[in-house]
Each structure stands twice: as structure tokens, then as C-alpha cells.
Amino acid sequence: MQVVGLTTQQQVYVASQKRKFRINEMLKIIDSELDYPLGEVVETQSYNRYIPLSMDKSFVDQGVIESLKSIGYNLAEDEINIAKVRLLEEAPYPIQTGVDVDVPSFDEVKDLLVKEKPEEGLVLGVIKGTEEMAAGMDDNLKGIAPLLKDEEVIEQQGIPFNFELKAMHKYPHIGIIGGSGSGKSFGMRVILEELMKLEIPTIVFDPHFEMDFATPFSALAKEEQVDFNDKFAVYQIGQDVGVNFAELSTKDLTDLLAAASDLSDSMINAVQKLHLKRDSLLTFDQRLGDLQEAQRLGQNRIERDLKNGAVTGNQKEEYNNYLGLLREFGDLPASSISGLAWRLGRLKREGLFRHSIDQIEEGVRGRKLVVIQGPIWLLQVFATYALGTLYRKRRDYKDAQYRCQEADYFPPFVVATDEAHNFAPKGYQSPANKIIKEIAQEGRKYGTFLILATQRPTLLDETVTAQLNTKFVFRTVRATDIETIKQETDLTADEAKRLPYLRSGDAFVSSAIFGRTLAIRIRVAKTTSPHTKNPFEELEEQSNLELELLYEAIVNELPIAGNNIAFKLEAINQRLGVTLDVEQLRQKLNLLAEEGLIVAEDSFLGDKSYQVKG
Amino acid sequence: MFEITSGLKSLLKDCNQKLKEKYQNQTNLEQEELRDLIAQKIGEFVTLTEMSEVEIEEWLAGQEVVGVDGSINTLGKNYPHYITLLQALAKSTDRDKEGIIKHEAFSPLLDEDREKIRKKTYKDNLAQENKDAIVYPQEVAGKIKSSLLAALEILVAKESIVEWNPKLIMMDGSLIRYQMQAEEEWQELVELALKNDVFLVGIIEEIGTNDLSKNLADDLPDKMIEMYDRELLFGLLKMEEMIKLKEINSFKGETLSSAFLRTTRDPGVIGIDILKEQEQEIDLIAALVQSLTPAAGRGIPIWLDIVDGEVRITDKMMELLIDNYLEPGLKQKLLHAKSLDRIY
């Protein structure tokens, strides 16, 4: 290997006849005056001058190449491999052309590539292009990041990529960017697994209901599998966790109601007036209901009924109450009030107010990973509330500590979510926007960190994007997103060009911790998402199951013909647990006959008779 | 003036008409008849079968094939203000063997070369039968250059036999060229090749002979008597077909055997010639040539293209060499052509 052609202080071309270059591999340039600079292959090419690509000139066919080989000359050996190598650090003056190039040994690159002991960092995968150097690696770095290739688990190839978690203190927050199928969720899963390994308290908002770590990945050897069951908990909003209404601020409540369905200005106004401090769900709900009823009755009628004594006792009290409400809130439009009542009803039906976030808090204190699942509309507001509450606890503790006061301990924690552009969108206000932004800007101080995954970085709030000090960039096809990635990371134009072609699970890591972009391959996840079953296969299975049940139900009644079908119907219905009419049963029988489970014959009466097969 | 003048256009149209008349309308001999004629009087049509890899390996029996080619490049335009570099290469198909390469420089500006020119001009003028026709030194210089190149190629071929003892040496161009331009050296090469059982084959890309019409003069229609071989043979042969020439009246004379081959999809043909003493192997050698020629190529074995690519002194290389090793003052005074400074 040799440096050829024009060189600069930043990059050189290296050519070799024998050795093929791998993209992203590290090379050592034997320029003694520059103290043997290291470089990374950023582009590779291979060329054979005897087999040129020419449209107008002749083309060397395979037969001739073979004949040439048999007279002893292998054209393929005339191949020249060329690599564009970017220096890791700019040299003071250009590299000398013609100097040799070598593969560095592990020790020479160790400091650059291994920033953390594997047991103390997040072992997320391998650094690409380091396969050759991995041989001289320390034992504790070997065999810790098996990879996935064509659905099969293969051995670790190359130096492991250990993300230095502790460096988050200096360079907080992680972004995960990539289109669907790029390996983004898979990357998130691996990161979360590693966080569980280190028992870092983590809250995961999971709109896809996929972050469950109970099922080990079956292709993984038994001894490689890890049981995470006591390290995480999954809660669904409304089922297990919810909102403590009494703790809600008016703003929170507005956001919650808005999440159920958009609020008009007058509705917002109404909430602001109606919601009182220390309101419980009961008091607020009742106030809303009463006002609605009062408005329905109308002030005149209420006053009249009170005056002429048409209401007495409890009802009279109620009417007085109505009157009070009307005096206070009567100017609020009735349509807004009923709109609010409907929205509150929807949230109630979701079970949002029946539970609290105590379990989440407990999980965080217990150094667990807490997964919160729910539909995205609900998740957003719930996240606002839950994050606001927990972040406040952490902040209060730290602030007290800064002020040298006593306070309840609350641990630092990590917040992870997919579809982050829904939580902190650019251009419009979303409930969670404020808290996410706050954590993005101040979380470092309080030890609260974000891991935000999105397939649309362009739609993510810019203040938030700017605070993501480490970005994992997976395959991205959309041009606007690639443009955003270029602006927000130190990916070079060459690397950005490769983004649409990355394999699933391959990513660039642009991190202030490493100071430059690394190409990595994510390791195989130790667990698997609960719903990886193909919905079309599921459809097929379900149909087969139904057919089987049907067959079981009718097989003993066969033969069935026109004259006895009505007679048999009842027994069949009973067995199936449904109510078919004669026509429907006939259709089902035809279906079974079509599938070849029973035999249909034309009977002499002009209709069909159904027989047992065989 | 960026448009082609109408005068030039009509001249070309005229030309086209004349050629069309000569070659199309009046070739009143069917291809089949011409084939028959050739088969009867001149040679034998042979269908070539490409050699399989195993056959090639067996035939070579561990020996190799050598390709020989030369290149010539000149800086400067007019006699005597030029310098010519010559280079010849013998390259073995065995990658471990480095090519044998020889160089030569020639310039009428140098005393010894001028002396050569002077002597040969004198000799040629003496030998001239027609005393009115004078042989000029610039012509002689051209001939000397060709001879030098031929001699250089023969030299590397000889050396390759001594050093590698190959099975076959492929030379670029007809062997007759070497025989005529460097007779003494050629004789030595032939003797050496025969002694060591090395086959010599010349591959002729551009056929310039008119052997067919000369030998078929009595049977050809008048209009075809003057035709050159490449004209008569164009489209006559099928792909992978060869005409092996019999003992005919050819200027190649007694020492060489030759054949015409169509190795590619292109309807033009190429020629090969080998030593008379080795003519029993012509079928095999032709088959080998066929095997080594890309079907969509220009007709000659790819090996010669590879050798050619390696030996060629490109204009760029020439320029670099001159700029590096010749003083700029000398270059400007002696060799620089004003036409190179043209702006348009």
C-alpha cells in the first residue's frame, strides 16, 4: 500500500494492487516526518485498466479472460484498489506522496477507539473497518458484541463500540435518527438493554408497544441470553399508571384535555376559570356537570322555581348552588362547557385518573427501566405530567444540594422515547415540548438525560436537536432529513451520500465524546419485540384456526343435505357458539368443501349434499 | 469559418459516388464464387475451433507465451530538428518474469546518427536504377528509424528466448517487416527460434497485401484485379474462419507461411504469418489467436494489446522525459515546433 497522487493536509489517496480496502478501516501512513498519522478510509474504488468500462470500445469477454489465464496471465491481478483516506487529525503539511501505508496494530488505535471498559459503558456494537486490528485486542473486549447477519448470529468482528455513559455528564443526550427498517428501534433496544445492564434508572415512553424485554432472542445461544425480567417494568396508561388529578396545574389540565381533542380559545378560557387549586377529579367534574345542568335549566327558570317554592330540600340547595355557578361562570358559552365535559369524559374512560405515577417513581428509585405504553395522543400529555413531576423531584433534590440544604434523595434518570418529533415538534406547541426542551437544556446540570429517536429529524425542535451531543444516524432516504443531518452532525458529504444505502443495523455515530464520526454496526439485541409476527402470516393462521373449529363443529353432523340442513343447524350453532342461519351455514360448508376438508356432491334434488371426505 | 464549405461537401459526395460504383455495382462476382475460386487456387478454408483452457495448457506444457511490441515517438516536426525515442518490450505471460525492455534514441542532430544517414543516403542513391530519382536524407532517416525499431524488437525477442525459452512469441505486425528492415538480426532470431523450438508468429492488424488478386488475375473480373486483399476479404469469411494460403506467388516469398483470419464479429480480417519451417502448427496457433481475441474487439489477441499498452511511449510521457532531461534552451532552439503554440 502506498500513498499516490496529490496529497493534502487532510486527505490522501492510497493504492494497492494486492489488498482490497474496506470502507471505514483505519490505516497508518508511514510518514516519519509527520509522526505516522492515522487515517480512515472514506471511499474505496477498484479499477482494472484492462477491463475498462467503455461504451464505444471493445469489451473483453469472459472467454478471452479464461484463455489468457490458461496461458498464464490472470487479468484480474491487474486490479488496482484505491482508497480515499481522511486523516484523523489534520497534518501541519501535506503527506509525502509515495510513502508506505500499513495497518495499525490495536495498541496504536486503542486510545482512539476504546474510551471505556465494557463493563462500565454501553457495549452497543462494533466499529466498522477494525476487523484486522481486532486480533491484538485485550481479552475483555472479545466476544462481547455478537452481530446479526442474515437472521443468524455471528461472532463479533472488530473492536467493540463502547459508549462511555459517564461522558454523558459532559456531553448529554443522545439522538437516534433513521427511517423505518433502518434498525433504529433495534438500536434503541440495544441501548436500553445496556442501560439495564448498568441499572441506570430509565423511563421509556413507548408508543409502539414494542419495548418489552421479557422474550429472549431465540437465535442467540442459551449462554448469551440475559434475563432482564427483574430489571424492567411495563405499565400502560390507564391500566397501571395514571394521573393524580389533585396534582394537576391548570396548564397540565388544559394540555390533558387538549390531548383528548383540540381545545378552542373559549374552552381554554373556561378551564382556566373553572379549575381551582386543590380541585380533585370529583370536585372539578361535579362543578363542570353542575354548570352544564345550570346552563341547561337557565337562570330565569332556576330563580323562578326557587321563588315560587317548586323546589325544596336537597334540590333547593342544588338550585342555589346552580345559581352561584351561573353568577360566577354564567358568561362561559354552554357549548364550551359541554365540550370540556365530553373531553374529560374521554380521559376518564381511558382510566387516566384512576391511577398514579407512584409505580413509575418507585421503579426509578429502584434503578429499574420503566416502560410506559399508551396511544401516542395520551402518551404525550402523560409524559408531560410524569416527566414534569419526576424531573421536579430530581431538580429539587439537586437544587437543595447546591444550596447545602437537606432534601429527599431522588436518583438521576434517563428518558427515552421513539417518535420524538411528536413530543418536541418544531414549529408548533405540543404539551411535552416544554419539559423536553427544559431537560434538553438543563438536564445535564441535574443528571437527567434524553434519548430521543425519530425518523424525521427535520420535524424535531431545533433547540432540542442542538442539545443532542451524540447522534446515531441510521439509514435515511428522505433528502430533507439528510440535509438536516448534515447540518446537525459532523458527517461529511461522502458519509451523507452513503446514508440511503446503509444496511439495517449500520449507523454513523457523530459524537462529541469521540470527536469525530464513527461507522458502527449495532450488536444483536438480546431480547426481541413481542410483536414481530408478520400480520399477513397471522391472518392466514387465524383463518386456518377458524376453519378447523368449523370443521370440528360439523363433522359429526355429516352428511348434510338440503332436507336436513335446517334440522342440523341448531346443534351446529350450539357447538360453534354463534348463530348462523341456513344460508350462512351453506356458505360455510361450501368453504370447507373448497378447502378440501369435506366433499360436496350435487344431489338429485338439485341442491348439494355434503359428505365426510374419504 | 466554422461551417464546412459546400465545395468540400460536393467533393466528398463525388468521391463517395465513384467508390460506390467501383465497389458495389461492378463487383459482379458473387461471394460464393469468390470463395470457390480461392478454395481452388489459393488456399484452404478452415473453421477454427477455439482452444479450451485445458488444450492450451497441454500445448504449452508449462512454457509461456511472449508478446513483443515496439513503440516510437518523436518530438519536433521537421528534419533534422527532431528527436525520436524508441522502445521495445518482450513480456512473458508469467507475471514473475519482468519484461525485457530495450531503448534507443535517434536524432539527425547527433553526429553519429547524421553520419549513418549520410552513408545510407549515399548508398541508396548509388543503388538507385533511375538516376533522376534522388533519395533524400529525410526519407533515409525515416527508414533508419523503422529499422532501428525492428532491430530493437528482434533484440528483445532474442533475449526472451535465451532467458525464458517460451513456447511462442507473438510479434506485432508481419514478420516480413522484420525480415526486410533488419535482415541480419532477423536471421539470427530465426536460427535461435528454430534451434530452441520457439514458434514465431506475426499478427497483422492492417493487411496491406494484394496477394489474392495477383494470384487470381486470370479468373477475376477486370474491375477486381486491382483490389487489395482487405477489400476482397471484407465480409467473405465467417466468424472463426481462416484461409490457409498455399504456395503462391507472394512477396513474402519462400520463408514465411501466412493465413487470413476473421476472429471477431467485425467483418474485416487479420493476417498471421509464421516461419515456413513451423507451418505444420499454423492451425493450432491460429486457434490460439482466436481464443485470445475478444469477439467484440478489433481482431488481434488481447495479449498484444496488453504489451502494447505497456510499451507505448505516450506523448505525455515523451514530454515529461524531454522536459526533465533536456535543457529548456536546447529544447526551444532545436525541437520546439511553432505550430504547438497555436491558440486555436
PDB file of N, CA, C and O in Angstrom, chain A residues 60 130 137 315 329 359 392 456 468 528 546:
ATOM      1  N   VAL A  60     -13.796  -6.858 -23.156  1.00  0.00           N
ATOM      2  CA  VAL A  60     -13.068  -8.116 -23.017  1.00  0.00           C
ATOM      3  C   VAL A  60     -14.011  -9.175 -22.459  1.00  0.00           C
ATOM      4  O   VAL A  60     -14.460  -9.065 -21.328  1.00  0.00           O
ATOM      5  N   THR A 130     -12.550  -2.234  11.597  1.00  0.00           N
ATOM      6  CA  THR A 130     -11.484  -2.519  12.557  1.00  0.00           C
ATOM      7  C   THR A 130     -11.213  -4.016  12.659  1.00  0.00           C
ATOM      8  O   THR A 130     -10.531  -4.467  13.564  1.00  0.00           O
ATOM      9  N   MET A 137      -6.525  -7.465  20.329  1.00  0.00           N
ATOM     10  CA  MET A 137      -7.364  -6.818  21.331  1.00  0.00           C
ATOM     11  C   MET A 137      -7.244  -7.472  22.707  1.00  0.00           C
ATOM     12  O   MET A 137      -6.995  -8.669  22.803  1.00  0.00           O
ATOM     13  N   GLN A 315     -82.933  19.615  46.580  1.00  0.00           N
ATOM     14  CA  GLN A 315     -82.983  20.224  45.271  1.00  0.00           C
ATOM     15  C   GLN A 315     -82.844  21.728  45.331  1.00  0.00           C
ATOM     16  O   GLN A 315     -82.201  22.350  44.488  1.00  0.00           O
ATOM     17  N   PHE A 329     -69.820  31.798  36.622  1.00  0.00           N
ATOM     18  CA  PHE A 329     -69.309  31.348  35.319  1.00  0.00           C
ATOM     19  C   PHE A 329     -70.333  31.440  34.200  1.00  0.00           C
ATOM     20  O   PHE A 329     -70.140  30.882  33.120  1.00  0.00           O
ATOM     21  N   GLN A 359     -45.916   4.011  40.813  1.00  0.00           N
ATOM     22  CA  GLN A 359     -45.109   2.853  40.390  1.00  0.00           C
ATOM     23  C   GLN A 359     -43.895   3.285  39.591  1.00  0.00           C
ATOM     24  O   GLN A 359     -42.833   2.675  39.675  1.00  0.00           O
ATOM     25  N   ARG A 392     -38.974  17.420  38.464  1.00  0.00           N
ATOM     26  CA  ARG A 392     -39.033  18.397  39.547  1.00  0.00           C
ATOM     27  C   ARG A 392     -38.426  17.810  40.819  1.00  0.00           C
ATOM     28  O   ARG A 392     -37.660  18.455  41.525  1.00  0.00           O
ATOM     29  N   ARG A 456     -37.884  11.554  11.638  1.00  0.00           N
ATOM     30  CA  ARG A 456     -37.967  12.853  10.962  1.00  0.00           C
ATOM     31  C   ARG A 456     -37.205  13.920  11.753  1.00  0.00           C
ATOM     32  O   ARG A 456     -37.802  14.746  12.416  1.00  0.00           O
ATOM     33  N   LEU A 468     -28.460  17.492  21.424  1.00  0.00           N
ATOM     34  CA  LEU A 468     -28.135  16.061  21.360  1.00  0.00           C
ATOM     35  C   LEU A 468     -26.647  15.937  21.026  1.00  0.00           C
ATOM     36  O   LEU A 468     -26.241  16.110  19.892  1.00  0.00           O
ATOM     37  N   THR A 528     -36.267  -9.652  22.146  1.00  0.00           N
ATOM     38  CA  THR A 528     -36.960  -9.367  20.901  1.00  0.00           C
ATOM     39  C   THR A 528     -38.313  -8.739  21.187  1.00  0.00           C
ATOM     40  O   THR A 528     -38.920  -8.969  22.230  1.00  0.00           O
ATOM     41  N   GLU A 546     -59.985 -20.816  12.346  1.00  0.00           N
ATOM     42  CA  GLU A 546     -61.440 -20.744  12.253  1.00  0.00           C
ATOM     43  C   GLU A 546     -62.008 -21.903  11.450  1.00  0.00           C
ATOM     44  O   GLU A 546     -63.023 -22.493  11.804  1.00  0.00           O
TER      45      GLU A 546
END
